[in-house]
C-alpha positions as a LaTeX table, in Angstrom:
\begin{tabular}{lrrr}
\hline
Residue & $x$ (\AA) & $y$ (\AA) & $z$ (\AA) \\
\hline
Unk1 & 0.04 & 0.07 & 0.12 \\
Unk2 & 1.24 & 3.32 & $-0.64$ \\
Unk3 & 2.30 & 5.47 & 1.63 \\
Unk4 & $-0.14$ & 9.21 & 1.74 \\
Unk5 & 2.83 & 10.95 & 0.95 \\
Unk6 & 2.95 & 9.04 & $-2.00$ \\
Unk7 & $-0.08$ & 8.74 & $-3.28$ \\
Unk8 & $-0.31$ & 12.49 & $-3.29$ \\
Unk9 & 2.63 & 13.11 & $-5.70$ \\
Unk10 & 1.23 & 10.40 & $-7.85$ \\
Unk11 & $-2.29$ & 12.19 & $-7.41$ \\
Unk12 & 0.10 & 15.97 & $-8.16$ \\
Unk13 & 2.33 & 14.52 & $-10.92$ \\
Unk14 & $-1.25$ & 12.87 & $-12.77$ \\
Unk15 & $-2.94$ & 16.32 & $-12.50$ \\
Unk16 & 0.14 & 18.02 & $-13.36$ \\
Unk17 & 0.30 & 15.29 & $-16.73$ \\
Unk18 & $-3.32$ & 16.28 & $-17.48$ \\
Unk19 & $-3.43$ & 19.67 & $-17.22$ \\
Unk20 & 0.02 & 19.79 & $-19.28$ \\
Unk21 & $-2.07$ & 17.48 & $-22.39$ \\
Unk22 & $-5.06$ & 19.61 & $-21.80$ \\
Unk23 & $-2.99$ & 22.68 & $-22.24$ \\
Unk24 & $-0.78$ & 20.85 & $-25.45$ \\
Unk25 & $-4.17$ & 20.05 & $-27.36$ \\
Unk26 & $-6.00$ & 23.40 & $-26.52$ \\
Unk27 & $-2.56$ & 25.19 & $-28.23$ \\
Unk28 & $-2.62$ & 23.05 & $-31.22$ \\
Unk29 & $-6.40$ & 23.87 & $-31.62$ \\
Unk30 & $-5.88$ & 27.52 & $-31.67$ \\
Unk31 & $-2.72$ & 26.47 & $-34.32$ \\
Unk32 & $-5.33$ & 24.56 & $-36.43$ \\
Unk33 & $-8.19$ & 27.22 & $-35.87$ \\
Unk34 & $-6.01$ & 29.90 & $-37.18$ \\
Unk35 & $-4.06$ & 27.87 & $-39.95$ \\
Unk36 & $-8.08$ & 27.09 & $-40.99$ \\
Unk37 & $-8.09$ & 30.85 & $-40.90$ \\
Unk38 & $-5.30$ & 31.99 & $-42.99$ \\
Unk39 & $-6.78$ & 28.88 & $-45.48$ \\
Unk40 & $-9.82$ & 31.02 & $-45.79$ \\
Unk41 & $-8.77$ & 34.12 & $-46.77$ \\
Unk42 & $-6.24$ & 32.31 & $-49.27$ \\
Unk43 & $-9.07$ & 30.33 & $-50.92$ \\
Unk44 & $-11.16$ & 33.54 & $-50.78$ \\
Unk45 & $-8.34$ & 35.44 & $-52.66$ \\
Unk46 & $-8.21$ & 32.61 & $-55.16$ \\
Unk47 & $-12.03$ & 32.79 & $-55.68$ \\
Unk48 & $-11.81$ & 36.47 & $-56.09$ \\
Unk49 & $-8.93$ & 36.42 & $-58.65$ \\
Unk50 & $-10.73$ & 33.45 & $-60.32$ \\
Unk51 & $-14.08$ & 35.64 & $-61.18$ \\
Unk52 & $-12.37$ & 38.11 & $-62.13$ \\
Unk53 & $-10.50$ & 36.47 & $-65.00$ \\
Unk54 & $-13.39$ & 35.12 & $-65.96$ \\
Unk55 & $-15.32$ & 38.24 & $-66.29$ \\
Unk56 & $-11.96$ & 39.62 & $-67.97$ \\
Unk57 & $-12.61$ & 36.46 & $-70.48$ \\
Unk58 & $-16.51$ & 37.06 & $-71.06$ \\
Unk59 & $-15.59$ & 40.65 & $-71.79$ \\
Unk60 & $-12.83$ & 40.20 & $-74.32$ \\
Unk61 & $-14.86$ & 37.76 & $-76.30$ \\
\hline
\end{tabular}
């Protein structure tokens, strides 16, 4: 049987590890959301350029 000190230390280590893992996952989610936002901006730019080219192509026909 573990001593109270060992149990307490184990519990603290577990809580620390879970906090660390949770923080790491939240940071990954933030990075993913930022990347998605950048991807959305790039896609909007590409779509706008494509539309301008299509409009130009129609004008010169």
